[in-house]
């Protein structure tokens, strides 16, 4: 490639409050090139991309050092608006859509096509009326570029999570000046088929000369679509290789710095299930969950069993836990341990010691401004009076800080949550580590029935096997009781 690179990042360094998270990062990207950026949770991928995108959080935490050049010119974006104007687009790991707006409205947010009306000629731009037909065409165009079937008129709040992700990508694609697109774990929430469609649209973008930085934990996707793979570990770039010359196994080794054994094939465990009784019985369950409607579902789960529910986005698999836990209107008959479960009553579910790790970790998962200690212990404290010191025969209860710290440290260790201390705020953790905190919170309840929705969404191979192992351990412990 004789042409000057589209993007050069040189010697980028960044610390958060003295904690060095990026050291001497160099990254070069040409027009139409697709780079896969990989690394374990907390390696620094999102931070590097936020620097490139001029994110507020970077400036608010003391900025960065090093140089960024676009088409050989030094840039220093003061905000994402500057980055967008320079042709950089970013799809975030967590959604940034407005739930009450339709897909079209979100795609064209702040850039709505306006029609000159008589009033606007008199009173200026504010009176321009929205040109709906033109907005529709633009939104349709960018949705078509992705080759997926999403309803441009549907409100975001009613959409399954995979479709929301596509809406975000469509928003970036609809910008005419787009030269470089950053995709931070876009496929984490997609089904296989949707992910395949996304890969296809990445190829299309590259053909049109758009450069793409693609972050994902699905390493096969990296090999399928990228020109080169850049691997980060603990804030360093540890390897850069052409995608053609490497393999999933090799990348995994660079990521974790050691061999990771085996894929996710089911481990053979002695089937004690046969003599275990049915503990949960679901009959004719219906759930009214937007985009995830459930009808007439019958399921039996035995004691100590882990039951997997699969399916495409929008087919109702998320509706089942949301319905049983009382978060969405539901009907039918659910019995647990011989007792009928009171549907539409979330408090009762908690009292019966059911727990739920939702797929929506930002929405209902975490208290982002609170510490890990508080996040992990709060539900158990509220629901089960755990981690409280009782005085005067229980008349006075006081937080047991030592017990709270102990349980938090236990899960930090068990799930290898990357953090500075148990007092760190949840929002300061990387996405995958936040996901682990959500699980720890549920484990701390020692639930009798645990629903986990997409527990390994957006976490890396190393963490994935940890989380799955933790799930197995927690059920096995119960089976032995
Ligand atoms: N706003 C923040 N304040 C303090 N630390 C942060 C903040 N954002 C990220 N970090 C830390 O920076 C490191 C890199 O995180 P991140 O870039 O999100 O990793 P990745 O995207 O590779 O999983 C992590 O240790 C994380 O805890
Ligand atoms: Mg990240």
Short mmCIF file of C-alpha atoms and ligand atoms in Angstrom, two decimals:
data_model
loop_
_atom_site.label_atom_id
_atom_site.label_comp_id
_atom_site.label_asym_id
_atom_site.label_seq_id
_atom_site.Cartn_x
_atom_site.Cartn_y
_atom_site.Cartn_z
CA UNK A 1 0.00 0.00 0.00
CA UNK A 2 1.81 3.06 -1.26
CA UNK A 3 -0.76 5.51 -0.02
CA UNK A 4 -0.29 7.28 3.30
CA UNK A 5 -2.22 5.57 6.08
CA UNK A 6 -5.67 6.79 6.93
CA UNK A 7 -4.98 6.51 10.63
CA UNK A 8 -1.82 6.46 12.71
CA UNK A 9 -1.86 6.23 16.49
CA UNK A 10 1.62 6.75 17.91
CA UNK A 11 2.92 5.99 21.40
CA UNK A 12 -0.47 6.35 23.02
CA UNK A 13 -0.38 6.28 26.81
CA UNK A 14 -3.24 6.58 29.23
CA UNK A 15 -3.71 6.25 32.95
CA UNK A 16 -6.80 6.47 35.11
CA UNK A 17 -5.90 8.08 38.43
CA UNK A 18 -2.36 6.77 38.31
CA UNK A 19 -3.39 3.34 37.08
CA UNK A 20 -1.58 2.86 33.75
CA UNK A 21 -3.98 1.15 31.34
CA UNK A 22 -2.31 1.86 27.97
CA UNK A 23 1.43 1.89 27.30
CA UNK A 24 3.07 2.97 24.03
CA UNK A 25 0.34 1.81 21.71
CA UNK A 26 1.02 2.08 17.98
CA UNK A 27 -1.70 1.34 15.46
CA UNK A 28 -1.81 2.03 11.73
CA UNK A 29 -4.76 1.64 9.43
CA UNK A 30 -5.24 2.12 5.68
CA UNK A 31 -8.31 2.97 3.68
CA UNK A 32 -10.58 -0.06 3.29
CA UNK A 33 -8.53 -2.09 5.76
CA UNK A 34 -10.23 -4.16 8.47
CA UNK A 35 -8.29 -4.57 11.69
CA UNK A 36 -9.32 -6.97 14.42
CA UNK A 37 -8.50 -5.66 17.87
CA UNK A 38 -8.52 -8.41 20.46
CA UNK A 39 -7.58 -8.85 24.09
CA UNK A 40 -8.95 -10.08 27.39
CA UNK A 41 -11.43 -7.99 29.33
CA UNK A 42 -9.63 -5.02 30.75
CA UNK A 43 -6.78 -5.17 28.21
CA UNK A 44 -7.52 -1.57 27.18
CA UNK A 45 -9.33 -1.94 23.84
CA UNK A 46 -12.30 0.27 24.64
CA UNK A 47 -10.10 2.90 26.25
CA UNK A 48 -7.92 3.08 23.14
CA UNK A 49 -11.01 3.49 20.97
CA UNK A 50 -12.46 6.14 23.26
CA UNK A 51 -9.24 8.11 22.85
CA UNK A 52 -9.58 7.86 19.09
CA UNK A 53 -13.22 8.93 19.25
CA UNK A 54 -12.62 11.95 21.50
CA UNK A 55 -14.81 10.55 24.28
CA UNK A 56 -15.53 12.86 27.21
CA UNK A 57 -14.41 10.31 29.77
CA UNK A 58 -10.85 10.50 28.47
CA UNK A 59 -10.60 14.26 28.91
CA UNK A 60 -12.39 14.15 32.24
CA UNK A 61 -9.79 11.71 33.51
CA UNK A 62 -6.74 13.74 32.52
CA UNK A 63 -6.46 13.08 28.78
CA UNK A 64 -3.83 10.89 27.12
CA UNK A 65 -0.37 11.28 25.65
CA UNK A 66 0.87 10.36 22.19
CA UNK A 67 -0.22 11.41 18.71
CA UNK A 68 -3.12 10.62 16.45
CA UNK A 69 -2.82 11.38 12.73
CA UNK A 70 -5.56 11.15 10.16
CA UNK A 71 -4.36 11.33 6.56
CA UNK A 72 -0.97 12.38 7.94
CA UNK A 73 -2.41 15.32 9.84
CA UNK A 74 -2.30 15.49 13.59
CA UNK A 75 -5.70 15.63 15.23
CA UNK A 76 -6.76 16.21 18.80
CA UNK A 77 -10.48 15.64 19.08
CA UNK A 78 -12.09 17.66 21.82
CA UNK A 79 -15.33 15.73 21.59
CA UNK A 80 -16.98 12.93 19.63
CA UNK A 81 -18.46 15.63 17.39
CA UNK A 82 -14.96 16.52 16.19
CA UNK A 83 -14.25 12.86 15.54
CA UNK A 84 -17.49 12.42 13.62
CA UNK A 85 -16.75 15.50 11.53
CA UNK A 86 -13.37 13.98 10.67
CA UNK A 87 -15.10 10.82 9.46
CA UNK A 88 -14.70 8.58 12.50
CA UNK A 89 -17.75 6.63 13.66
CA UNK A 90 -18.10 4.39 16.70
CA UNK A 91 -20.59 1.78 17.76
CA UNK A 92 -20.29 1.35 21.48
CA UNK A 93 -20.20 -1.76 23.54
CA UNK A 94 -23.19 -0.48 25.48
CA UNK A 95 -26.11 0.96 23.62
CA UNK A 96 -26.51 4.67 23.13
CA UNK A 97 -29.93 4.67 21.51
CA UNK A 98 -33.00 6.52 22.69
CA UNK A 99 -35.49 3.85 23.76
CA UNK A 100 -38.65 5.83 23.02
CA UNK A 101 -37.63 6.65 19.45
CA UNK A 102 -38.06 4.49 16.37
CA UNK A 103 -35.13 2.98 14.49
CA UNK A 104 -35.36 5.68 11.81
CA UNK A 105 -35.38 8.45 14.36
CA UNK A 106 -32.36 7.00 16.10
CA UNK A 107 -30.46 6.44 12.89
CA UNK A 108 -30.91 10.05 11.82
CA UNK A 109 -30.77 11.60 15.27
CA UNK A 110 -29.62 15.21 15.12
CA UNK A 111 -29.28 14.96 11.37
CA UNK A 112 -32.95 14.76 10.49
CA UNK A 113 -33.68 15.80 6.94
CA UNK A 114 -35.54 19.04 7.02
CA UNK A 115 -38.00 20.48 4.54
CA UNK A 116 -38.20 24.16 4.08
CA UNK A 117 -41.66 25.27 5.06
CA UNK A 118 -43.26 28.63 4.58
CA UNK A 119 -42.82 29.24 8.28
CA UNK A 120 -39.14 28.43 8.23
CA UNK A 121 -38.54 30.96 5.52
CA UNK A 122 -40.10 33.51 7.82
CA UNK A 123 -38.78 32.36 11.17
CA UNK A 124 -35.61 30.48 10.38
CA UNK A 125 -34.43 26.93 10.67
CA UNK A 126 -36.24 25.91 13.84
CA UNK A 127 -39.49 25.92 11.97
CA UNK A 128 -38.33 23.45 9.36
CA UNK A 129 -40.56 20.44 9.39
CA UNK A 130 -39.10 16.96 9.38
CA UNK A 131 -39.00 15.45 5.95
CA UNK A 132 -40.34 12.03 6.90
CA UNK A 133 -40.24 10.39 3.47
CA UNK A 134 -36.61 11.38 3.00
CA UNK A 135 -35.72 10.18 6.50
CA UNK A 136 -37.40 6.88 5.75
CA UNK A 137 -35.45 6.42 2.55
CA UNK A 138 -32.15 7.24 4.25
CA UNK A 139 -32.84 4.86 7.12
CA UNK A 140 -33.95 2.15 4.71
CA UNK A 141 -30.79 2.62 2.68
CA UNK A 142 -28.49 2.14 5.59
CA UNK A 143 -30.48 -0.81 6.91
CA UNK A 144 -30.27 -2.39 3.47
CA UNK A 145 -26.49 -1.97 3.47
CA UNK A 146 -26.45 -4.41 6.37
CA UNK A 147 -28.74 -6.90 4.73
CA UNK A 148 -30.87 -7.49 7.81
CA UNK A 149 -34.54 -7.41 8.43
CA UNK A 150 -35.19 -4.74 11.01
CA UNK A 151 -38.33 -2.69 11.23
CA UNK A 152 -37.39 0.96 10.78
CA UNK A 153 -40.62 2.08 12.40
CA UNK A 154 -40.30 0.02 15.55
CA UNK A 155 -39.41 1.72 18.80
CA UNK A 156 -36.03 0.76 20.23
CA UNK A 157 -37.61 -0.23 23.55
CA UNK A 158 -39.65 -2.90 21.76
CA UNK A 159 -36.75 -4.38 19.84
CA UNK A 160 -34.78 -7.47 20.68
CA UNK A 161 -31.25 -6.62 21.66
CA UNK A 162 -29.69 -7.82 18.39
CA UNK A 163 -31.83 -5.49 16.35
CA UNK A 164 -30.83 -2.57 18.56
CA UNK A 165 -27.24 -3.29 17.74
CA UNK A 166 -27.96 -3.19 14.02
CA UNK A 167 -29.77 0.11 14.45
CA UNK A 168 -26.62 1.59 15.99
CA UNK A 169 -24.54 0.36 13.11
CA UNK A 170 -27.06 1.69 10.59
CA UNK A 171 -26.78 5.06 12.28
CA UNK A 172 -23.04 5.13 11.57
CA UNK A 173 -23.45 3.86 8.02
CA UNK A 174 -25.90 6.62 7.20
CA UNK A 175 -23.23 9.27 7.71
CA UNK A 176 -21.86 10.30 4.35
CA UNK A 177 -18.46 11.40 5.62
CA UNK A 178 -17.71 8.07 7.34
CA UNK A 179 -14.10 6.96 6.68
CA UNK A 180 -13.31 4.87 9.71
CA UNK A 181 -15.75 2.82 11.74
CA UNK A 182 -15.02 1.48 15.19
CA UNK A 183 -17.10 -1.51 16.21
CA UNK A 184 -16.65 -2.30 19.90
CA UNK A 185 -17.98 -5.81 20.44
CA UNK A 186 -20.94 -5.45 18.13
CA UNK A 187 -21.57 -9.16 17.78
CA UNK A 188 -21.67 -9.98 21.46
CA UNK A 189 -25.45 -9.73 21.44
CA UNK A 190 -26.09 -11.10 17.97
CA UNK A 191 -27.20 -14.56 16.99
CA UNK A 192 -25.01 -16.55 14.63
CA UNK A 193 -27.08 -15.55 11.65
CA UNK A 194 -27.10 -11.89 12.57
CA UNK A 195 -23.37 -11.99 13.20
CA UNK A 196 -22.87 -13.48 9.74
CA UNK A 197 -24.90 -10.63 8.23
CA UNK A 198 -22.75 -8.14 10.08
CA UNK A 199 -19.55 -9.70 8.78
CA UNK A 200 -20.94 -9.44 5.30
CA UNK A 201 -21.70 -5.76 5.79
CA UNK A 202 -18.19 -5.16 7.14
CA UNK A 203 -16.85 -6.64 3.92
CA UNK A 204 -19.12 -4.29 2.00
CA UNK A 205 -17.84 -1.29 3.93
CA UNK A 206 -14.24 -2.24 3.27
CA UNK A 207 -14.99 -2.51 -0.45
CA UNK A 208 -16.35 1.02 -0.35
CA UNK A 209 -13.04 2.16 1.14
CA UNK A 210 -14.17 2.48 4.75
CA UNK A 211 -11.59 1.31 7.26
CA UNK A 212 -12.93 -0.73 10.16
CA UNK A 213 -11.58 -1.46 13.63
CA UNK A 214 -13.45 -4.53 14.80
CA UNK A 215 -13.38 -5.59 18.44
CA UNK A 216 -14.86 -8.95 19.27
CA UNK A 217 -14.26 -11.97 21.43
CA UNK A 218 -15.43 -14.26 18.69
CA UNK A 219 -12.06 -14.94 17.20
CA UNK A 220 -13.42 -16.87 14.24
CA UNK A 221 -15.09 -13.69 13.10
CA UNK A 222 -11.77 -11.88 13.27
CA UNK A 223 -10.17 -14.44 11.01
CA UNK A 224 -13.15 -14.42 8.65
CA UNK A 225 -13.26 -10.71 8.01
CA UNK A 226 -10.06 -8.94 9.07
CA UNK A 227 -6.88 -8.13 7.16
CA UNK A 228 -4.78 -7.99 10.28
CA UNK A 229 -5.12 -8.85 13.95
CA UNK A 230 -3.76 -6.67 16.73
CA UNK A 231 -3.64 -8.34 20.13
CA UNK A 232 -3.53 -6.38 23.37
CA UNK A 233 -2.69 -7.58 26.84
CA UNK A 234 -2.62 -5.49 30.02
CA UNK A 235 -2.38 -2.23 28.12
CA UNK A 236 0.28 -3.29 25.62
CA UNK A 237 0.09 -4.38 22.01
CA UNK A 238 1.68 -7.80 22.25
CA UNK A 239 1.29 -8.91 18.66
CA UNK A 240 0.32 -7.73 15.21
CA UNK A 241 -0.16 -10.32 12.45
CA UNK A 242 -1.88 -10.69 9.09
CA UNK A 243 -5.12 -12.58 9.71
CA UNK A 244 -4.19 -15.10 7.02
CA UNK A 245 -1.11 -16.16 8.89
CA UNK A 246 -2.57 -16.89 12.29
CA UNK A 247 -5.16 -19.03 14.06
CA UNK A 248 -7.66 -18.85 16.90
CA UNK A 249 -5.33 -20.89 19.04
CA UNK A 250 -2.40 -18.59 18.46
CA UNK A 251 -4.42 -15.44 19.11
CA UNK A 252 -5.80 -16.92 22.31
CA UNK A 253 -2.29 -17.62 23.50
CA UNK A 254 -1.20 -14.02 22.84
CA UNK A 255 -4.30 -12.74 24.59
CA UNK A 256 -3.96 -14.63 27.81
CA UNK A 257 -0.23 -15.23 27.74
CA UNK A 258 -0.70 -18.98 28.26
CA UNK A 259 -2.41 -21.97 26.64
CA UNK A 260 -6.16 -22.19 27.10
CA UNK A 261 -7.51 -25.66 26.81
CA UNK A 262 -10.40 -26.88 24.76
CA UNK A 263 -13.49 -25.25 23.30
CA UNK A 264 -16.87 -25.21 24.95
CA UNK A 265 -17.80 -28.83 24.36
CA UNK A 266 -19.96 -30.18 27.14
CA UNK A 267 -17.96 -31.86 29.81
CA UNK A 268 -19.15 -35.32 30.67
CA UNK A 269 -20.31 -35.43 34.21
CA UNK A 270 -21.76 -38.36 35.97
CA UNK A 271 -25.48 -38.12 35.42
CA UNK A 272 -27.02 -38.12 38.81
CA UNK A 273 -30.02 -36.48 37.22
CA UNK A 274 -31.99 -39.66 36.80
CA UNK A 275 -32.80 -39.96 40.47
CA UNK A 276 -33.20 -36.24 41.03
CA UNK A 277 -36.70 -34.95 41.29
CA UNK A 278 -38.26 -32.26 39.17
CA UNK A 279 -37.88 -29.01 41.07
CA UNK A 280 -39.22 -26.50 38.58
CA UNK A 281 -42.22 -27.18 36.44
CA UNK A 282 -43.46 -24.66 33.90
CA UNK A 283 -46.85 -25.22 32.31
CA UNK A 284 -48.53 -23.19 29.60
CA UNK A 285 -46.44 -20.16 30.35
CA UNK A 286 -47.13 -16.99 28.41
CA UNK A 287 -45.21 -13.78 28.78
CA UNK A 288 -45.96 -10.41 27.36
CA UNK A 289 -42.49 -9.03 26.77
CA UNK A 290 -41.95 -6.54 23.96
CA UNK A 291 -40.10 -8.25 21.12
CA UNK A 292 -39.79 -11.50 23.07
CA UNK A 293 -43.32 -12.79 23.40
CA UNK A 294 -43.68 -16.26 24.92
CA UNK A 295 -46.65 -18.53 24.29
CA UNK A 296 -47.59 -21.84 25.79
CA UNK A 297 -44.19 -22.98 27.04
CA UNK A 298 -43.87 -26.22 29.02
CA UNK A 299 -40.59 -27.15 30.69
CA UNK A 300 -39.39 -29.32 33.55
CA UNK A 301 -36.09 -28.80 35.34
CA UNK A 302 -34.58 -31.30 37.76
CA UNK A 303 -32.71 -30.48 40.90
CA UNK A 304 -29.11 -29.51 40.24
CA UNK A 305 -29.68 -29.36 36.51
CA UNK A 306 -28.46 -26.59 34.23
CA UNK A 307 -30.99 -26.17 31.46
CA UNK A 308 -29.93 -24.25 28.37
CA UNK A 309 -32.46 -22.28 26.38
CA UNK A 310 -31.29 -21.26 22.92
CA UNK A 311 -32.86 -19.51 19.97
CA UNK A 312 -32.68 -16.48 17.75
CA UNK A 313 -33.15 -12.98 19.07
CA UNK A 314 -36.83 -12.19 19.33
CA UNK A 315 -37.99 -15.80 19.68
CA UNK A 316 -38.87 -15.59 23.35
CA UNK A 317 -35.91 -17.10 25.14
CA UNK A 318 -35.44 -13.91 27.16
CA UNK A 319 -39.16 -13.73 27.87
CA UNK A 320 -39.12 -16.86 30.02
CA UNK A 321 -36.95 -15.55 32.89
CA UNK A 322 -38.37 -12.05 32.64
CA UNK A 323 -41.86 -13.52 32.93
CA UNK A 324 -41.21 -15.92 35.78
CA UNK A 325 -39.29 -13.30 37.75
CA UNK A 326 -42.26 -10.96 37.51
CA UNK A 327 -40.57 -8.32 35.38
CA UNK A 328 -43.08 -8.71 32.55
CA UNK A 329 -46.76 -9.60 32.57
CA UNK A 330 -47.08 -13.41 32.58
CA UNK A 331 -49.61 -16.21 33.01
CA UNK A 332 -49.77 -19.98 33.18
CA UNK A 333 -48.64 -22.26 35.96
CA UNK A 334 -45.18 -22.41 37.46
CA UNK A 335 -44.34 -24.62 40.42
CA UNK A 336 -41.08 -24.65 42.31
CA UNK A 337 -40.30 -27.21 44.97
CA UNK A 338 -43.95 -28.16 45.24
CA UNK A 339 -45.16 -24.59 45.66
CA UNK A 340 -46.99 -22.60 43.07
CA UNK A 341 -45.04 -19.50 42.05
CA UNK A 342 -46.96 -16.28 42.31
CA UNK A 343 -46.51 -14.74 38.86
CA UNK A 344 -46.30 -10.97 38.40
CA UNK A 345 -44.85 -10.59 41.86
CA UNK A 346 -41.09 -9.90 41.72
CA UNK A 347 -40.76 -9.49 45.47
CA UNK A 348 -42.17 -12.98 46.10
CA UNK A 349 -39.65 -14.41 43.66
CA UNK A 350 -36.81 -12.83 45.58
CA UNK A 351 -38.27 -14.09 48.86
CA UNK A 352 -38.41 -17.60 47.39
CA UNK A 353 -34.70 -17.21 46.69
CA UNK A 354 -34.84 -16.97 42.90
CA UNK A 355 -32.20 -14.83 41.23
CA UNK A 356 -31.85 -13.45 37.74
CA UNK A 357 -28.83 -12.11 35.89
CA UNK A 358 -30.41 -10.06 33.17
CA UNK A 359 -29.06 -9.63 29.65
CA UNK A 360 -29.57 -5.92 30.15
CA UNK A 361 -26.68 -5.30 32.50
CA UNK A 362 -26.71 -1.51 32.14
CA UNK A 363 -30.44 -1.20 32.61
CA UNK A 364 -31.11 -3.45 35.57
CA UNK A 365 -27.77 -5.01 36.27
CA UNK A 366 -25.56 -2.65 38.17
CA UNK A 367 -25.47 0.39 40.41
CA UNK A 368 -22.78 2.02 38.34
CA UNK A 369 -21.86 4.76 40.78
CA UNK A 370 -21.52 2.36 43.69
CA UNK A 371 -18.60 0.20 44.77
CA UNK A 372 -18.19 -3.46 43.92
CA UNK A 373 -18.83 -4.27 47.59
CA UNK A 374 -22.14 -2.53 47.51
CA UNK A 375 -23.15 -4.03 44.17
CA UNK A 376 -22.37 -7.56 45.21
CA UNK A 377 -23.81 -7.46 48.72
CA UNK A 378 -26.79 -5.15 48.36
CA UNK A 379 -29.39 -7.60 47.01
CA UNK A 380 -28.51 -10.24 49.58
CA UNK A 381 -28.63 -7.63 52.30
CA UNK A 382 -31.99 -6.31 51.18
CA UNK A 383 -33.68 -9.59 50.49
CA UNK A 384 -32.10 -11.99 52.92
CA UNK A 385 -30.75 -9.85 55.76
CA UNK A 386 -27.28 -11.13 54.95
CA UNK A 387 -24.13 -9.17 55.78
CA UNK A 388 -25.85 -7.43 58.66
CA UNK A 389 -24.85 -7.41 62.28
CA UNK A 390 -27.84 -7.75 64.53
CA UNK A 391 -28.11 -6.23 67.96
CA UNK A 392 -30.80 -6.54 70.62
CA UNK A 393 -32.23 -9.70 69.18
CA UNK A 394 -32.40 -8.26 65.68
CA UNK A 395 -34.08 -5.01 66.60
CA UNK A 396 -31.15 -3.06 65.31
CA UNK A 397 -29.30 -4.10 62.19
CA UNK A 398 -26.05 -2.67 61.06
CA UNK A 399 -23.99 -3.28 57.94
CA UNK A 400 -21.30 -5.82 58.53
CA UNK A 401 -18.49 -4.20 56.56
CA UNK A 402 -16.02 -6.98 57.20
CA UNK A 403 -18.42 -9.63 55.89
CA UNK A 404 -19.22 -7.47 52.86
CA UNK A 405 -15.57 -7.06 52.04
CA UNK A 406 -14.94 -10.75 52.54
CA UNK A 407 -17.67 -11.91 50.18
CA UNK A 408 -16.67 -9.33 47.56
CA UNK A 409 -13.04 -10.36 47.70
CA UNK A 410 -14.07 -13.99 47.43
CA UNK A 411 -15.87 -13.34 44.13
CA UNK A 412 -13.19 -10.99 42.82
CA UNK A 413 -10.81 -13.88 43.28
CA UNK A 414 -13.09 -16.65 42.03
CA UNK A 415 -14.23 -14.81 38.90
CA UNK A 416 -10.91 -12.97 38.47
CA UNK A 417 -12.62 -9.59 38.36
CA UNK A 418 -10.05 -7.03 37.25
CA UNK A 419 -10.23 -4.08 39.62
CA UNK A 420 -8.11 -1.96 41.93
CA UNK A 421 -10.02 -2.91 45.06
CA UNK A 422 -13.42 -4.02 46.26
CA UNK A 423 -14.17 -0.34 46.85
CA UNK A 424 -13.80 0.63 43.19
CA UNK A 425 -16.92 1.93 41.46
CA UNK A 426 -18.67 -0.45 39.09
CA UNK A 427 -18.66 2.06 36.25
CA UNK A 428 -14.87 2.14 36.18
CA UNK A 429 -14.61 -1.52 35.24
CA UNK A 430 -14.42 -2.77 31.68
CA UNK A 431 -17.62 -4.23 30.23
CA UNK A 432 -16.67 -7.87 30.70
CA UNK A 433 -15.69 -7.29 34.30
CA UNK A 434 -19.00 -5.57 34.95
CA UNK A 435 -20.66 -8.69 33.60
CA UNK A 436 -18.77 -10.75 36.17
CA UNK A 437 -19.94 -8.42 38.94
CA UNK A 438 -23.55 -9.08 37.87
CA UNK A 439 -22.92 -12.79 38.28
CA UNK A 440 -21.21 -12.35 41.63
CA UNK A 441 -24.21 -10.42 42.85
CA UNK A 442 -26.47 -13.34 41.98
CA UNK A 443 -24.09 -15.93 43.46
CA UNK A 444 -23.99 -13.95 46.71
CA UNK A 445 -27.72 -14.62 47.06
CA UNK A 446 -27.00 -18.36 46.97
CA UNK A 447 -30.18 -18.77 44.98
CA UNK A 448 -32.27 -21.94 44.77
CA UNK A 449 -33.18 -21.09 41.21
CA UNK A 450 -30.89 -18.99 39.07
CA UNK A 451 -31.70 -17.58 35.65
CA UNK A 452 -28.74 -16.29 33.71
CA UNK A 453 -29.34 -14.58 30.45
CA UNK A 454 -26.37 -14.41 28.07
CA UNK A 455 -23.88 -14.80 30.94
CA UNK A 456 -20.86 -14.82 28.67
CA UNK A 457 -22.00 -12.01 26.43
CA UNK A 458 -19.07 -9.82 25.53
CA UNK A 459 -16.45 -11.55 27.58
CA UNK A 460 -13.26 -13.11 26.37
CA UNK A 461 -12.33 -16.77 26.06
CA UNK A 462 -10.43 -16.91 29.33
CA UNK A 463 -13.26 -15.29 31.28
CA UNK A 464 -15.87 -17.35 29.47
CA UNK A 465 -14.58 -20.63 30.78
CA UNK A 466 -14.24 -19.09 34.26
CA UNK A 467 -17.86 -17.96 34.26
CA UNK A 468 -19.16 -21.27 32.95
CA UNK A 469 -17.09 -23.12 35.51
CA UNK A 470 -18.43 -20.87 38.26
CA UNK A 471 -21.97 -21.69 37.16
CA UNK A 472 -21.24 -25.39 37.20
CA UNK A 473 -19.58 -25.16 40.59
CA UNK A 474 -22.48 -23.33 42.11
CA UNK A 475 -25.00 -25.94 40.97
CA UNK A 476 -22.79 -28.83 41.86
CA UNK A 477 -22.38 -27.49 45.36
CA UNK A 478 -26.15 -27.58 45.67
CA UNK A 479 -26.39 -31.11 44.28
CA UNK A 480 -24.08 -32.34 47.01
CA UNK A 481 -26.06 -30.67 49.76
N1 LIG B 1 -13.58 5.43 33.51
C1 LIG B 1 -12.64 4.64 34.03
N2 LIG B 1 -12.08 4.92 35.23
C2 LIG B 1 -11.11 4.12 35.75
N3 LIG B 1 -10.65 3.01 35.17
C3 LIG B 1 -11.16 2.67 33.97
C4 LIG B 1 -12.19 3.46 33.34
N4 LIG B 1 -12.51 2.87 32.16
C5 LIG B 1 -11.73 1.78 32.07
N5 LIG B 1 -10.92 1.65 33.15
C6 LIG B 1 -9.92 0.59 33.38
O1 LIG B 1 -9.08 0.56 32.26
C7 LIG B 1 -8.71 -0.78 31.96
C8 LIG B 1 -9.03 -1.07 30.52
O2 LIG B 1 -10.43 -1.13 30.35
P1 LIG B 1 -11.12 -1.23 28.94
O3 LIG B 1 -10.43 -0.32 28.00
O4 LIG B 1 -12.58 -1.05 29.12
O5 LIG B 1 -10.79 -2.75 28.55
P2 LIG B 1 -11.36 -3.69 27.40
O6 LIG B 1 -12.24 -2.87 26.52
O7 LIG B 1 -10.14 -4.23 26.70
O8 LIG B 1 -12.10 -4.79 28.09
C9 LIG B 1 -9.47 -1.66 32.94
O9 LIG B 1 -8.60 -2.03 33.96
C10 LIG B 1 -10.56 -0.76 33.46
O10 LIG B 1 -10.90 -1.10 34.79
MG1 LIG B 2 -14.25 -3.07 26.11
#
